[in-house]
mmCIF file of C-alpha atoms in Angstrom:
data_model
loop_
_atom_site.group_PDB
_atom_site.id
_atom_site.type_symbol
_atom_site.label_atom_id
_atom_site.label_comp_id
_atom_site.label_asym_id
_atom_site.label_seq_id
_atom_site.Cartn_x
_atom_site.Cartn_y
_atom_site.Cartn_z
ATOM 1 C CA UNK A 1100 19.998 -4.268 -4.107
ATOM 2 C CA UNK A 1101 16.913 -2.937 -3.953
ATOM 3 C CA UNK A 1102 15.840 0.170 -0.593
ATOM 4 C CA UNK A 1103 12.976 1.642 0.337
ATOM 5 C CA UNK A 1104 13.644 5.066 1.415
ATOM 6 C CA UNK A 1105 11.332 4.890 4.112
ATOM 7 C CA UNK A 1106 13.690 1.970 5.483
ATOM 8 C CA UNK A 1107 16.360 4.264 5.262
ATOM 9 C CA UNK A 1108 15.148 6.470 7.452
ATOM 10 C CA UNK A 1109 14.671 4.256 10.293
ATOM 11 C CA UNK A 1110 18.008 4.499 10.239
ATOM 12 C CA UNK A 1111 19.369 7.816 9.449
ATOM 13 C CA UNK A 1112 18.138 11.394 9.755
ATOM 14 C CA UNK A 1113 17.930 12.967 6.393
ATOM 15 C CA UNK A 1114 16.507 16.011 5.254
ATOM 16 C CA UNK A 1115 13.490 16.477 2.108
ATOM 17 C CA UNK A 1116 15.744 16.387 -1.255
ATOM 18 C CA UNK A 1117 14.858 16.016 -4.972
ATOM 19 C CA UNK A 1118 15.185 12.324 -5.857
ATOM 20 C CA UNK A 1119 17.834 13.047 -8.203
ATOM 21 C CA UNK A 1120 19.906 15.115 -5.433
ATOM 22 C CA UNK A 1121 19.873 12.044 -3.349
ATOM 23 C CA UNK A 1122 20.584 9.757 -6.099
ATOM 24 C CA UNK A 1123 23.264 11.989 -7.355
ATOM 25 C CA UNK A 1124 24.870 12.548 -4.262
ATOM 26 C CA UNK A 1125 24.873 8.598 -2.938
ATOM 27 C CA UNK A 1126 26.173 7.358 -6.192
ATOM 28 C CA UNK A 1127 29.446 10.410 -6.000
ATOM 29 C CA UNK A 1128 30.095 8.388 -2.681
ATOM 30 C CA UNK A 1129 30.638 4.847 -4.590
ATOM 31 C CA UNK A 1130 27.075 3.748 -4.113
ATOM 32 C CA UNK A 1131 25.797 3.618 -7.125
ATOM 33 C CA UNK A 1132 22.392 3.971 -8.153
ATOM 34 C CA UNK A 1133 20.856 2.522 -10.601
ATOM 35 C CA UNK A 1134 17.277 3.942 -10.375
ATOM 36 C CA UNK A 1135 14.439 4.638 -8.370
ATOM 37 C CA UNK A 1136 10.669 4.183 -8.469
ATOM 38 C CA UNK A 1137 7.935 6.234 -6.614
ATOM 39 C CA UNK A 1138 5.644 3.611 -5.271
ATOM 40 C CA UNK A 1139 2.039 4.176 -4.306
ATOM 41 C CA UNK A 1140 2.085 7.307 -6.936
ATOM 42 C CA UNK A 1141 -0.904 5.550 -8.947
ATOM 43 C CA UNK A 1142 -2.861 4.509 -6.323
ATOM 44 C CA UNK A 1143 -5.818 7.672 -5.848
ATOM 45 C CA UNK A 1144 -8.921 8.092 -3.616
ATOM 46 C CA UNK A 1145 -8.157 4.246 -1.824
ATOM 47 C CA UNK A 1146 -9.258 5.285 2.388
ATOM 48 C CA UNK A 1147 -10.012 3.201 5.477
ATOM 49 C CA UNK A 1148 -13.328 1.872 5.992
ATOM 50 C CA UNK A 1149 -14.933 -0.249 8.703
ATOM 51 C CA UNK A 1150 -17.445 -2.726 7.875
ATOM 52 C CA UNK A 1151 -20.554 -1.802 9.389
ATOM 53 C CA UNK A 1152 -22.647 -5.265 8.257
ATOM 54 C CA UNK A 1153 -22.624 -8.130 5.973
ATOM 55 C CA UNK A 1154 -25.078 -9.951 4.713
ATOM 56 C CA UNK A 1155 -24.937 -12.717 1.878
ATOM 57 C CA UNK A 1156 -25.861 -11.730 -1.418
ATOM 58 C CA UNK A 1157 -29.822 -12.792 -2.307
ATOM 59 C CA UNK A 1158 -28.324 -14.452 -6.038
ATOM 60 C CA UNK A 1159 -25.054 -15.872 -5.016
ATOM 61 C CA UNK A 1160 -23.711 -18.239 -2.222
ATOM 62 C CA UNK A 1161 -20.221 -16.298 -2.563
ATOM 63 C CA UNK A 1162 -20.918 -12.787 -2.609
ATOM 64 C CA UNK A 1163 -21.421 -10.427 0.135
ATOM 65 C CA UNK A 1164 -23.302 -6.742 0.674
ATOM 66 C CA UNK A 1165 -21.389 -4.947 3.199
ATOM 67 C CA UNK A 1166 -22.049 -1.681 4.333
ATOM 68 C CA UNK A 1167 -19.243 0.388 4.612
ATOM 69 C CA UNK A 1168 -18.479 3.279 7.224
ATOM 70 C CA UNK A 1169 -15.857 5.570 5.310
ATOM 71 C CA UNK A 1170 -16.437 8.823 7.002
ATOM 72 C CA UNK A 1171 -18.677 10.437 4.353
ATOM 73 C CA UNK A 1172 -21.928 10.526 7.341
ATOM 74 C CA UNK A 1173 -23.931 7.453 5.191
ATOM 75 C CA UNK A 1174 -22.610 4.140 5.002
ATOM 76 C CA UNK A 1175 -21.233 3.040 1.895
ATOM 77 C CA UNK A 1176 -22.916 -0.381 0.537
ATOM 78 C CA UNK A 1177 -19.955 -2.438 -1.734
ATOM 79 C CA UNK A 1178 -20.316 -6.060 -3.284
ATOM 80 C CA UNK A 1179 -17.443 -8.199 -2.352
ATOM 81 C CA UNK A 1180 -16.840 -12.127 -2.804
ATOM 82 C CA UNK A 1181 -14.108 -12.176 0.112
ATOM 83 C CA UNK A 1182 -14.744 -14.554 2.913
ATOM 84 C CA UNK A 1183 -12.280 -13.409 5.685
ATOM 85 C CA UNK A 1184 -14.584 -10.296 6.701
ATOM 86 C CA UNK A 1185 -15.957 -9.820 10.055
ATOM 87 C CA UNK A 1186 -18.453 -6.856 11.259
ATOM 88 C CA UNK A 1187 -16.090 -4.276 12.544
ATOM 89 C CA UNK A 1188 -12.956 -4.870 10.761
ATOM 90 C CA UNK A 1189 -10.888 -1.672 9.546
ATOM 91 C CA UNK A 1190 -10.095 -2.443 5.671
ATOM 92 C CA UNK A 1191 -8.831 -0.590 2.146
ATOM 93 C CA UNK A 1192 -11.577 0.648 0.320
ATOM 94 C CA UNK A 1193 -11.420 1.780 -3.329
ATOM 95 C CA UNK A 1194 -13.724 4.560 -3.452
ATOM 96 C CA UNK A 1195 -15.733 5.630 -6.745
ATOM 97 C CA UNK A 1196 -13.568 7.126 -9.236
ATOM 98 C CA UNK A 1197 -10.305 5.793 -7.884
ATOM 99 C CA UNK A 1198 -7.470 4.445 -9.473
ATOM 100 C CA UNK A 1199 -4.973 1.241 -8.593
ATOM 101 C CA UNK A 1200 -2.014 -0.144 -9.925
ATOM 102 C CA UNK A 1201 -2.081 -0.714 -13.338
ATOM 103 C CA UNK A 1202 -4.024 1.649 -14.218
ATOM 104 C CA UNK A 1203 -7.193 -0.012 -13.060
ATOM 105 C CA UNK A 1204 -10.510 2.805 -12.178
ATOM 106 C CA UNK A 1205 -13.076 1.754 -9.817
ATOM 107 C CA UNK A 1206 -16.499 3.062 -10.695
ATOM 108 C CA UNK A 1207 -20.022 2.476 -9.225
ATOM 109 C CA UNK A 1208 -21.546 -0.582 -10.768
ATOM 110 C CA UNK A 1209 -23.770 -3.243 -9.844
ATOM 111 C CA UNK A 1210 -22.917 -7.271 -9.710
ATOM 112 C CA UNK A 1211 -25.825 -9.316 -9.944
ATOM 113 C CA UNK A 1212 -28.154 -7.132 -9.725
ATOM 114 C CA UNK A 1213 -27.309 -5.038 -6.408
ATOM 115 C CA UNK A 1214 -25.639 -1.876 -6.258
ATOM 116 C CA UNK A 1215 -21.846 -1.304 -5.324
ATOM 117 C CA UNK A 1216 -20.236 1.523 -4.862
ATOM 118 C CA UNK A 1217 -16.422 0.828 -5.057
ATOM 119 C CA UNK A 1218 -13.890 -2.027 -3.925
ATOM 120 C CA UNK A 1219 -12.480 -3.434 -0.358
ATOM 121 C CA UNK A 1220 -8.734 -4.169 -1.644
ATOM 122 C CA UNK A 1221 -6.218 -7.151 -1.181
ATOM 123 C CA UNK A 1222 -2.675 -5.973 -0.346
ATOM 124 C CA UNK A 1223 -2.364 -7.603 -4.282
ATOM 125 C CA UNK A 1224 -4.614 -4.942 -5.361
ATOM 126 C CA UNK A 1225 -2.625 -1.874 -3.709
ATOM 127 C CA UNK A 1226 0.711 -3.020 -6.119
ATOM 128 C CA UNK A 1227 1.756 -4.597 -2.627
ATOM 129 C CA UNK A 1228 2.599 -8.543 -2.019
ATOM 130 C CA UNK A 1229 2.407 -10.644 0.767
ATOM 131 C CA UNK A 1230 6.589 -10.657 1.139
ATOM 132 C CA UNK A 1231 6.469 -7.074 2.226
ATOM 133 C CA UNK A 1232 2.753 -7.617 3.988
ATOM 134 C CA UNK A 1233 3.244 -11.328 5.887
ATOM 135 C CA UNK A 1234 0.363 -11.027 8.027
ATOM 136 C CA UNK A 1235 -2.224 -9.984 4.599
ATOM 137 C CA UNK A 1236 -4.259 -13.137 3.651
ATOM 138 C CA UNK A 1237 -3.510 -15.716 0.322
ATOM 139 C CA UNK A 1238 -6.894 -14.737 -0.626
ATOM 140 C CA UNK A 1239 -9.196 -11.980 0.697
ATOM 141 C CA UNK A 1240 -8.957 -8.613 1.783
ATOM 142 C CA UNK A 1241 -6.295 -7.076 3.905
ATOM 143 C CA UNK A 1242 -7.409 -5.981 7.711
ATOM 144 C CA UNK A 1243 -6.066 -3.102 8.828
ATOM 145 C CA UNK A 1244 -4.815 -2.820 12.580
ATOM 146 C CA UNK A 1245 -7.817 -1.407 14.736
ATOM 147 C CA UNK A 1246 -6.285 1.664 15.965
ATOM 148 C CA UNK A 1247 -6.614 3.662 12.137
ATOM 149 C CA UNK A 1248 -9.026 6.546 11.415
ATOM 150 C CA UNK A 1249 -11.609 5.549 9.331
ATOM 151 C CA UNK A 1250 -11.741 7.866 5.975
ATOM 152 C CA UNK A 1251 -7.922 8.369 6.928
ATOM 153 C CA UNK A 1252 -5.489 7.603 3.202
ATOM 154 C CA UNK A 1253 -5.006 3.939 3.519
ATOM 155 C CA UNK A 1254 -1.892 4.157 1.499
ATOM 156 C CA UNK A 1255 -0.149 6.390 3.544
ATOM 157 C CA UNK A 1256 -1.236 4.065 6.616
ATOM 158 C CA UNK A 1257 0.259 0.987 5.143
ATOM 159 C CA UNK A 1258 3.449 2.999 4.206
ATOM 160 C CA UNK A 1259 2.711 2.115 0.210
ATOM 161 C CA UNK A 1260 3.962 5.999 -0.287
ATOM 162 C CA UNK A 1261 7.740 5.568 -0.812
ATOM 163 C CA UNK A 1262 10.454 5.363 -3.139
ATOM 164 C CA UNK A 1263 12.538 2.650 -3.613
ATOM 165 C CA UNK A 1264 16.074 2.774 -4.914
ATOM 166 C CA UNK A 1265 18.196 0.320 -7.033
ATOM 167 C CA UNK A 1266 22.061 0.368 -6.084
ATOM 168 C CA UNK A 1267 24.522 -1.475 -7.856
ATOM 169 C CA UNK A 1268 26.824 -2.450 -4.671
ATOM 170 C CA UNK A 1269 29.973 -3.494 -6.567
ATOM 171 C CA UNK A 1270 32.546 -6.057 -4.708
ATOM 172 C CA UNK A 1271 34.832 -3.753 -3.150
ATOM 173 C CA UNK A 1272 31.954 -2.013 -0.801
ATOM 174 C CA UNK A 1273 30.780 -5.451 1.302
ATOM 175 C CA UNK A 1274 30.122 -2.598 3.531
ATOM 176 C CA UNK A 1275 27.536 -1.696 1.373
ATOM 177 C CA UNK A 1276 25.462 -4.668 1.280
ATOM 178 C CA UNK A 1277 22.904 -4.168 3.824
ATOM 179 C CA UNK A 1278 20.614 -1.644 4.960
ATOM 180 C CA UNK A 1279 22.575 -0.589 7.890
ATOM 181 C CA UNK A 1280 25.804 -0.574 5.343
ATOM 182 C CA UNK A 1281 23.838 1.889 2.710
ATOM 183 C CA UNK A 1282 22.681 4.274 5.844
ATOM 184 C CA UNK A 1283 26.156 4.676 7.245
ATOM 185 C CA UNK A 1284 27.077 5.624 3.559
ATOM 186 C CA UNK A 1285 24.138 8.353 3.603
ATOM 187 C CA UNK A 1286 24.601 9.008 6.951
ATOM 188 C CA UNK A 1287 28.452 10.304 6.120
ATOM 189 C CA UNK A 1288 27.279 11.512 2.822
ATOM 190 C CA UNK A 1289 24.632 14.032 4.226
#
């Protein structure tokens, strides 16, 4: 079974630990895990921006300019090909010089001919899916809610800054195999 941490603590109160305290600790109760993975640890310079404009692309009947507000005083001006923008919507944007999932850098570049300076990201693109995301699109860009901060970390407002742990729940702790069943164990365990 598979539990984000940050799920966890919806549920308990527990204090900032080492990984491997916490790990160590849950497993000595008969919890056992397995391992954990720090999630959103790849993903660097990725903040909310709100689309100022759009305006289709002079050499393509798919692409658009946008102009991007990200904080930085001048709007930023970024290439995309999704359709499900709308002036004013709060979205991820890759910055120059970030990084994704994967390894993947962002840089400046141009695409057909016009300049862009970074990425608007899919939940896809942030190492996210739609099962955890329901409301993000099958294709396009992911709209933030409109109460963010724009140039605020997008990761850390979606929550993509977590660590998830793997327990092998064997079959003599059924009380073990839910959420609330691995928060009760913490819970007595710390």
């Amino acid at each position: 079974m598979n539990l984000s941490m940050r799920w966890l603590k919806e549920f308990v109160t527990l204090d900032e630990m080492p990984m491997r305290a916490f790990t160590e600790a849950i497993t000595m109760s008969g919890s056992k895990v397995e391992g954990w993975e720090k999630e959103g640890s790849e993903i660097e310079n990725v903040v909310v921006g709100q689309v100022l404009k759009l305006e289709r692309h002079p050499d393509s009947d798919h692409l658009w300019i946008c102009q991007i507000d990200v904080g930085a005083g001048e709007p930023l001006q970024i290439v995309t090909g999704a359709q499900n923008l709308q002036e004013n919507d709060f979205v991820p944007v890759a910055l120059h010089n970030s990084m994704l999932p994967g390894g993947k850098k962002i840089k400046k570049g141009k695409l057909r001919g016009v300049e862009s300076n970074g990425m608007l990201c899919s939940i896809e693109e942030l190492g996210s899916s739609r099962d955890m995301y329901p409301d993000a699109p099958e294709e396009g860009i992911y709209i933030l809610p409109e109460d963010v901060e724009v140039g605020a970390d997008a990761v850390e407002i979606l929550g993509l800054h977590d660590t998830v742990f793997e327990y092998e729940i064997t079959c003599n702790r059924v009380d073990c195999y839910s959420v609330l069943g691995i928060a009760r164990e913490a819970a007595a365990t710390f």
